[in-house]
């Protein structure tokens, strides 16, 4: 347990060193524990917050779907990022990246205290503070993803960032292509000629 706490400390305060060690040692078991806790704690807080609202009847299903979706995204995301990193000349292992990406989710646990603080604030600024806290955690997790890619593949920060954003760029290009195709087909209908 002490070793895991040391790694978590390093993930928070020395991410480059931590991600190098996690990827090199392929700490998949510890990563799975960190990932599950990092997903469960905010979900549990969400369950308590939403069970008395109009979504209370569906909250259990929402949490189960969130857990399954997060696990699926972790597995598939690690595979896709590994493939892209290899294409861009990175040398590392998929298991090392998988372990590092699991640890990269750790800052999510800080959403719970931030939401508690936001709940104590006046009603008018509560959504703003909650939104800012979610964005801050999101950017922190993304920065740790970049560190994970750098540590797992020995690539620079720019290349790691490129690896991380390439799936989003590809999805955006696909959406543009589909919209363009549909628009062209729609404009060719006889009523528009």
PDB file of C-alpha atoms in Angstrom:
ATOM      1  CA  UNK A   1       0.000   0.000   0.000  1.00  0.00           C
ATOM      2  CA  UNK A   2       2.885   2.362   0.805  1.00  0.00           C
ATOM      3  CA  UNK A   3       4.342   1.919  -2.678  1.00  0.00           C
ATOM      4  CA  UNK A   4       0.988   2.735  -4.267  1.00  0.00           C
ATOM      5  CA  UNK A   5       0.717   5.933  -2.213  1.00  0.00           C
ATOM      6  CA  UNK A   6       4.224   6.931  -3.307  1.00  0.00           C
ATOM      7  CA  UNK A   7       3.252   6.419  -6.940  1.00  0.00           C
ATOM      8  CA  UNK A   8       0.074   8.451  -6.490  1.00  0.00           C
ATOM      9  CA  UNK A   9       2.076  11.244  -4.869  1.00  0.00           C
ATOM     10  CA  UNK A  10       4.439  11.216  -7.836  1.00  0.00           C
ATOM     11  CA  UNK A  11       1.522  11.195 -10.293  1.00  0.00           C
ATOM     12  CA  UNK A  12       0.233  14.386  -8.681  1.00  0.00           C
ATOM     13  CA  UNK A  13       3.512  16.219  -8.117  1.00  0.00           C
ATOM     14  CA  UNK A  14       6.110  14.579 -10.413  1.00  0.00           C
ATOM     15  CA  UNK A  15       4.038  13.232 -13.304  1.00  0.00           C
ATOM     16  CA  UNK A  16       6.867  12.753 -15.811  1.00  0.00           C
ATOM     17  CA  UNK A  17       8.870  10.575 -13.431  1.00  0.00           C
ATOM     18  CA  UNK A  18       5.796   8.684 -12.274  1.00  0.00           C
ATOM     19  CA  UNK A  19       4.559   7.903 -15.765  1.00  0.00           C
ATOM     20  CA  UNK A  20       8.029   6.680 -16.809  1.00  0.00           C
ATOM     21  CA  UNK A  21       8.103   4.293 -13.833  1.00  0.00           C
ATOM     22  CA  UNK A  22       4.517   3.110 -14.272  1.00  0.00           C
ATOM     23  CA  UNK A  23       5.016   2.400 -17.983  1.00  0.00           C
ATOM     24  CA  UNK A  24       8.380   0.717 -17.458  1.00  0.00           C
ATOM     25  CA  UNK A  25       7.082  -1.548 -14.667  1.00  0.00           C
ATOM     26  CA  UNK A  26       3.697  -2.087 -16.368  1.00  0.00           C
ATOM     27  CA  UNK A  27       1.783  -1.714 -13.103  1.00  0.00           C
ATOM     28  CA  UNK A  28      -1.519  -2.910 -14.577  1.00  0.00           C
ATOM     29  CA  UNK A  29      -2.976  -4.319 -11.333  1.00  0.00           C
ATOM     30  CA  UNK A  30      -2.324  -1.141  -9.367  1.00  0.00           C
ATOM     31  CA  UNK A  31      -3.556   0.890 -12.313  1.00  0.00           C
ATOM     32  CA  UNK A  32      -6.837  -1.012 -12.340  1.00  0.00           C
ATOM     33  CA  UNK A  33      -7.340  -0.266  -8.627  1.00  0.00           C
ATOM     34  CA  UNK A  34      -6.584   3.442  -9.128  1.00  0.00           C
ATOM     35  CA  UNK A  35      -8.828   3.624 -12.180  1.00  0.00           C
ATOM     36  CA  UNK A  36     -11.792   1.988 -10.439  1.00  0.00           C
ATOM     37  CA  UNK A  37     -11.447   4.187  -7.343  1.00  0.00           C
ATOM     38  CA  UNK A  38     -11.053   7.280  -9.527  1.00  0.00           C
ATOM     39  CA  UNK A  39     -14.283   6.462 -11.344  1.00  0.00           C
ATOM     40  CA  UNK A  40     -16.257   5.127  -8.366  1.00  0.00           C
ATOM     41  CA  UNK A  41     -15.726   8.023  -5.934  1.00  0.00           C
ATOM     42  CA  UNK A  42     -17.178  10.718  -8.207  1.00  0.00           C
ATOM     43  CA  UNK A  43     -19.943   8.319  -9.283  1.00  0.00           C
ATOM     44  CA  UNK A  44     -20.794   7.599  -5.661  1.00  0.00           C
ATOM     45  CA  UNK A  45     -20.928  11.329  -4.925  1.00  0.00           C
ATOM     46  CA  UNK A  46     -23.134  11.806  -7.976  1.00  0.00           C
ATOM     47  CA  UNK A  47     -25.424   9.026  -6.706  1.00  0.00           C
ATOM     48  CA  UNK A  48     -25.893  10.817  -3.381  1.00  0.00           C
ATOM     49  CA  UNK A  49     -26.435  14.132  -5.117  1.00  0.00           C
ATOM     50  CA  UNK A  50     -28.968  12.919  -7.665  1.00  0.00           C
ATOM     51  CA  UNK A  51     -30.916  10.236  -5.819  1.00  0.00           C
ATOM     52  CA  UNK A  52     -33.399  12.782  -4.455  1.00  0.00           C
ATOM     53  CA  UNK A  53     -33.912  14.550  -7.802  1.00  0.00           C
ATOM     54  CA  UNK A  54     -36.081  13.645 -10.759  1.00  0.00           C
ATOM     55  CA  UNK A  55     -33.188  11.488 -12.058  1.00  0.00           C
ATOM     56  CA  UNK A  56     -33.219   9.396  -8.883  1.00  0.00           C
ATOM     57  CA  UNK A  57     -34.984   6.487 -10.557  1.00  0.00           C
ATOM     58  CA  UNK A  58     -32.332   6.216 -13.267  1.00  0.00           C
ATOM     59  CA  UNK A  59     -29.180   7.014 -11.297  1.00  0.00           C
ATOM     60  CA  UNK A  60     -28.171   3.377 -10.738  1.00  0.00           C
ATOM     61  CA  UNK A  61     -28.321   2.673 -14.459  1.00  0.00           C
ATOM     62  CA  UNK A  62     -26.441   5.867 -15.228  1.00  0.00           C
ATOM     63  CA  UNK A  63     -23.634   4.917 -12.849  1.00  0.00           C
ATOM     64  CA  UNK A  64     -23.369   1.367 -14.212  1.00  0.00           C
ATOM     65  CA  UNK A  65     -23.259   2.689 -17.781  1.00  0.00           C
ATOM     66  CA  UNK A  66     -20.657   5.276 -16.737  1.00  0.00           C
ATOM     67  CA  UNK A  67     -18.464   2.563 -15.202  1.00  0.00           C
ATOM     68  CA  UNK A  68     -18.747   0.226 -18.194  1.00  0.00           C
ATOM     69  CA  UNK A  69     -18.242   3.068 -20.667  1.00  0.00           C
ATOM     70  CA  UNK A  70     -15.181   4.314 -18.788  1.00  0.00           C
ATOM     71  CA  UNK A  71     -13.611   0.837 -18.754  1.00  0.00           C
ATOM     72  CA  UNK A  72     -14.344   0.353 -22.461  1.00  0.00           C
ATOM     73  CA  UNK A  73     -12.929   3.768 -23.295  1.00  0.00           C
ATOM     74  CA  UNK A  74      -9.788   3.035 -21.253  1.00  0.00           C
ATOM     75  CA  UNK A  75      -9.163  -0.265 -23.070  1.00  0.00           C
ATOM     76  CA  UNK A  76      -9.956   0.980 -26.559  1.00  0.00           C
ATOM     77  CA  UNK A  77      -8.280   4.353 -26.002  1.00  0.00           C
ATOM     78  CA  UNK A  78      -5.042   2.711 -24.893  1.00  0.00           C
ATOM     79  CA  UNK A  79      -5.082   0.451 -27.957  1.00  0.00           C
ATOM     80  CA  UNK A  80      -5.759   3.315 -30.364  1.00  0.00           C
ATOM     81  CA  UNK A  81      -3.176   5.633 -28.795  1.00  0.00           C
ATOM     82  CA  UNK A  82      -0.610   2.808 -28.827  1.00  0.00           C
ATOM     83  CA  UNK A  83      -1.207   2.300 -32.539  1.00  0.00           C
ATOM     84  CA  UNK A  84      -0.891   6.020 -33.297  1.00  0.00           C
ATOM     85  CA  UNK A  85       2.239   6.381 -31.158  1.00  0.00           C
ATOM     86  CA  UNK A  86       3.854   3.438 -32.936  1.00  0.00           C
ATOM     87  CA  UNK A  87       3.021   4.968 -36.341  1.00  0.00           C
ATOM     88  CA  UNK A  88       4.653   8.226 -35.248  1.00  0.00           C
ATOM     89  CA  UNK A  89       7.872   6.472 -34.255  1.00  0.00           C
ATOM     90  CA  UNK A  90       7.362   5.930 -30.547  1.00  0.00           C
ATOM     91  CA  UNK A  91       8.844   2.826 -28.990  1.00  0.00           C
ATOM     92  CA  UNK A  92       7.037   1.375 -26.016  1.00  0.00           C
ATOM     93  CA  UNK A  93       4.538  -1.203 -24.905  1.00  0.00           C
ATOM     94  CA  UNK A  94       0.769  -1.134 -24.985  1.00  0.00           C
ATOM     95  CA  UNK A  95       0.653  -2.562 -21.448  1.00  0.00           C
ATOM     96  CA  UNK A  96       2.878   0.240 -20.176  1.00  0.00           C
ATOM     97  CA  UNK A  97       0.639   2.847 -21.775  1.00  0.00           C
ATOM     98  CA  UNK A  98      -2.470   1.087 -20.480  1.00  0.00           C
ATOM     99  CA  UNK A  99      -1.108   1.182 -16.924  1.00  0.00           C
ATOM    100  CA  UNK A 100      -0.047   4.825 -17.193  1.00  0.00           C
ATOM    101  CA  UNK A 101      -3.437   5.891 -18.595  1.00  0.00           C
ATOM    102  CA  UNK A 102      -5.157   4.223 -15.643  1.00  0.00           C
ATOM    103  CA  UNK A 103      -3.099   6.272 -13.214  1.00  0.00           C
ATOM    104  CA  UNK A 104      -3.796   9.398 -15.286  1.00  0.00           C
ATOM    105  CA  UNK A 105      -7.425   9.236 -14.137  1.00  0.00           C
ATOM    106  CA  UNK A 106      -6.476   9.758 -10.478  1.00  0.00           C
ATOM    107  CA  UNK A 107      -7.236  13.530 -10.356  1.00  0.00           C
ATOM    108  CA  UNK A 108     -10.913  12.695 -10.907  1.00  0.00           C
ATOM    109  CA  UNK A 109     -11.216  11.972  -7.181  1.00  0.00           C
ATOM    110  CA  UNK A 110     -10.786  15.686  -6.520  1.00  0.00           C
ATOM    111  CA  UNK A 111     -14.154  16.347  -8.141  1.00  0.00           C
ATOM    112  CA  UNK A 112     -15.843  15.157  -4.954  1.00  0.00           C
ATOM    113  CA  UNK A 113     -14.427  17.809  -2.598  1.00  0.00           C
ATOM    114  CA  UNK A 114     -14.770  20.478  -5.274  1.00  0.00           C
ATOM    115  CA  UNK A 115     -18.463  19.613  -5.728  1.00  0.00           C
ATOM    116  CA  UNK A 116     -18.973  19.695  -1.948  1.00  0.00           C
ATOM    117  CA  UNK A 117     -17.427  23.161  -1.810  1.00  0.00           C
ATOM    118  CA  UNK A 118     -19.552  24.256  -4.775  1.00  0.00           C
ATOM    119  CA  UNK A 119     -22.697  22.931  -3.067  1.00  0.00           C
ATOM    120  CA  UNK A 120     -22.005  25.203  -0.110  1.00  0.00           C
ATOM    121  CA  UNK A 121     -21.764  28.302  -2.307  1.00  0.00           C
ATOM    122  CA  UNK A 122     -24.688  30.595  -3.178  1.00  0.00           C
ATOM    123  CA  UNK A 123     -27.088  29.247  -5.803  1.00  0.00           C
ATOM    124  CA  UNK A 124     -26.096  31.828  -8.430  1.00  0.00           C
ATOM    125  CA  UNK A 125     -22.414  30.917  -8.679  1.00  0.00           C
ATOM    126  CA  UNK A 126     -22.721  27.192  -7.956  1.00  0.00           C
ATOM    127  CA  UNK A 127     -22.970  26.063 -11.621  1.00  0.00           C
ATOM    128  CA  UNK A 128     -20.052  28.305 -12.600  1.00  0.00           C
ATOM    129  CA  UNK A 129     -17.791  26.882  -9.875  1.00  0.00           C
ATOM    130  CA  UNK A 130     -18.830  23.316 -10.725  1.00  0.00           C
ATOM    131  CA  UNK A 131     -18.127  23.919 -14.420  1.00  0.00           C
ATOM    132  CA  UNK A 132     -14.729  25.458 -13.731  1.00  0.00           C
ATOM    133  CA  UNK A 133     -13.797  22.575 -11.420  1.00  0.00           C
ATOM    134  CA  UNK A 134     -14.781  19.986 -14.040  1.00  0.00           C
ATOM    135  CA  UNK A 135     -12.737  21.806 -16.701  1.00  0.00           C
ATOM    136  CA  UNK A 136      -9.726  22.049 -14.386  1.00  0.00           C
ATOM    137  CA  UNK A 137      -9.856  18.319 -13.639  1.00  0.00           C
ATOM    138  CA  UNK A 138     -10.331  17.536 -17.343  1.00  0.00           C
ATOM    139  CA  UNK A 139      -7.238  19.536 -18.332  1.00  0.00           C
ATOM    140  CA  UNK A 140      -5.247  17.950 -15.508  1.00  0.00           C
ATOM    141  CA  UNK A 141      -6.225  14.465 -16.697  1.00  0.00           C
ATOM    142  CA  UNK A 142      -5.355  15.383 -20.296  1.00  0.00           C
ATOM    143  CA  UNK A 143      -1.954  16.704 -19.165  1.00  0.00           C
ATOM    144  CA  UNK A 144      -1.368  13.389 -17.400  1.00  0.00           C
ATOM    145  CA  UNK A 145      -2.340  11.577 -20.611  1.00  0.00           C
ATOM    146  CA  UNK A 146       0.385  13.527 -22.420  1.00  0.00           C
ATOM    147  CA  UNK A 147       2.853  12.593 -19.655  1.00  0.00           C
ATOM    148  CA  UNK A 148       1.736   8.954 -19.956  1.00  0.00           C
ATOM    149  CA  UNK A 149       2.425   8.961 -23.693  1.00  0.00           C
ATOM    150  CA  UNK A 150       5.792  10.641 -23.181  1.00  0.00           C
ATOM    151  CA  UNK A 151       6.741   8.163 -20.469  1.00  0.00           C
ATOM    152  CA  UNK A 152       5.518   5.070 -22.259  1.00  0.00           C
ATOM    153  CA  UNK A 153       7.049   5.851 -25.665  1.00  0.00           C
ATOM    154  CA  UNK A 154       9.947   8.210 -25.004  1.00  0.00           C
ATOM    155  CA  UNK A 155       8.510  10.878 -27.290  1.00  0.00           C
ATOM    156  CA  UNK A 156       8.451  14.639 -26.851  1.00  0.00           C
ATOM    157  CA  UNK A 157       5.564  16.718 -25.595  1.00  0.00           C
ATOM    158  CA  UNK A 158       4.465  17.967 -29.021  1.00  0.00           C
ATOM    159  CA  UNK A 159       4.399  14.480 -30.516  1.00  0.00           C
ATOM    160  CA  UNK A 160       2.567  13.128 -27.436  1.00  0.00           C
ATOM    161  CA  UNK A 161      -0.030  15.893 -27.748  1.00  0.00           C
ATOM    162  CA  UNK A 162      -0.409  15.105 -31.443  1.00  0.00           C
ATOM    163  CA  UNK A 163      -0.942  11.415 -30.634  1.00  0.00           C
ATOM    164  CA  UNK A 164      -3.607  12.405 -28.104  1.00  0.00           C
ATOM    165  CA  UNK A 165      -5.537  14.738 -30.417  1.00  0.00           C
ATOM    166  CA  UNK A 166      -5.312  12.669 -33.615  1.00  0.00           C
ATOM    167  CA  UNK A 167      -8.423  10.547 -32.815  1.00  0.00           C
ATOM    168  CA  UNK A 168     -10.418  13.747 -32.239  1.00  0.00           C
ATOM    169  CA  UNK A 169      -9.110  15.273 -35.467  1.00  0.00           C
ATOM    170  CA  UNK A 170      -9.994  12.112 -37.380  1.00  0.00           C
ATOM    171  CA  UNK A 171     -13.504  12.118 -35.889  1.00  0.00           C
ATOM    172  CA  UNK A 172     -13.937  15.799 -36.780  1.00  0.00           C
ATOM    173  CA  UNK A 173     -12.804  15.152 -40.366  1.00  0.00           C
ATOM    174  CA  UNK A 174     -15.216  12.237 -40.606  1.00  0.00           C
ATOM    175  CA  UNK A 175     -18.096  14.420 -39.408  1.00  0.00           C
ATOM    176  CA  UNK A 176     -17.173  17.140 -41.927  1.00  0.00           C
ATOM    177  CA  UNK A 177     -16.994  14.554 -44.725  1.00  0.00           C
ATOM    178  CA  UNK A 178     -20.374  13.045 -43.806  1.00  0.00           C
ATOM    179  CA  UNK A 179     -22.041  16.459 -43.498  1.00  0.00           C
ATOM    180  CA  UNK A 180     -20.557  17.545 -46.824  1.00  0.00           C
ATOM    181  CA  UNK A 181     -21.676  14.340 -48.530  1.00  0.00           C
ATOM    182  CA  UNK A 182     -25.205  14.599 -47.120  1.00  0.00           C
ATOM    183  CA  UNK A 183     -25.411  18.283 -48.056  1.00  0.00           C
ATOM    184  CA  UNK A 184     -24.314  17.611 -51.628  1.00  0.00           C
ATOM    185  CA  UNK A 185     -26.814  14.768 -51.942  1.00  0.00           C
ATOM    186  CA  UNK A 186     -29.561  16.902 -50.446  1.00  0.00           C
ATOM    187  CA  UNK A 187     -28.844  19.786 -52.820  1.00  0.00           C
ATOM    188  CA  UNK A 188     -29.103  17.427 -55.820  1.00  0.00           C
ATOM    189  CA  UNK A 189     -32.737  16.540 -55.087  1.00  0.00           C
ATOM    190  CA  UNK A 190     -35.087  17.860 -57.798  1.00  0.00           C
ATOM    191  CA  UNK A 191     -36.884  20.292 -55.506  1.00  0.00           C
ATOM    192  CA  UNK A 192     -33.629  22.217 -54.856  1.00  0.00           C
ATOM    193  CA  UNK A 193     -32.489  22.431 -58.481  1.00  0.00           C
TER     194      UNK A 193
END
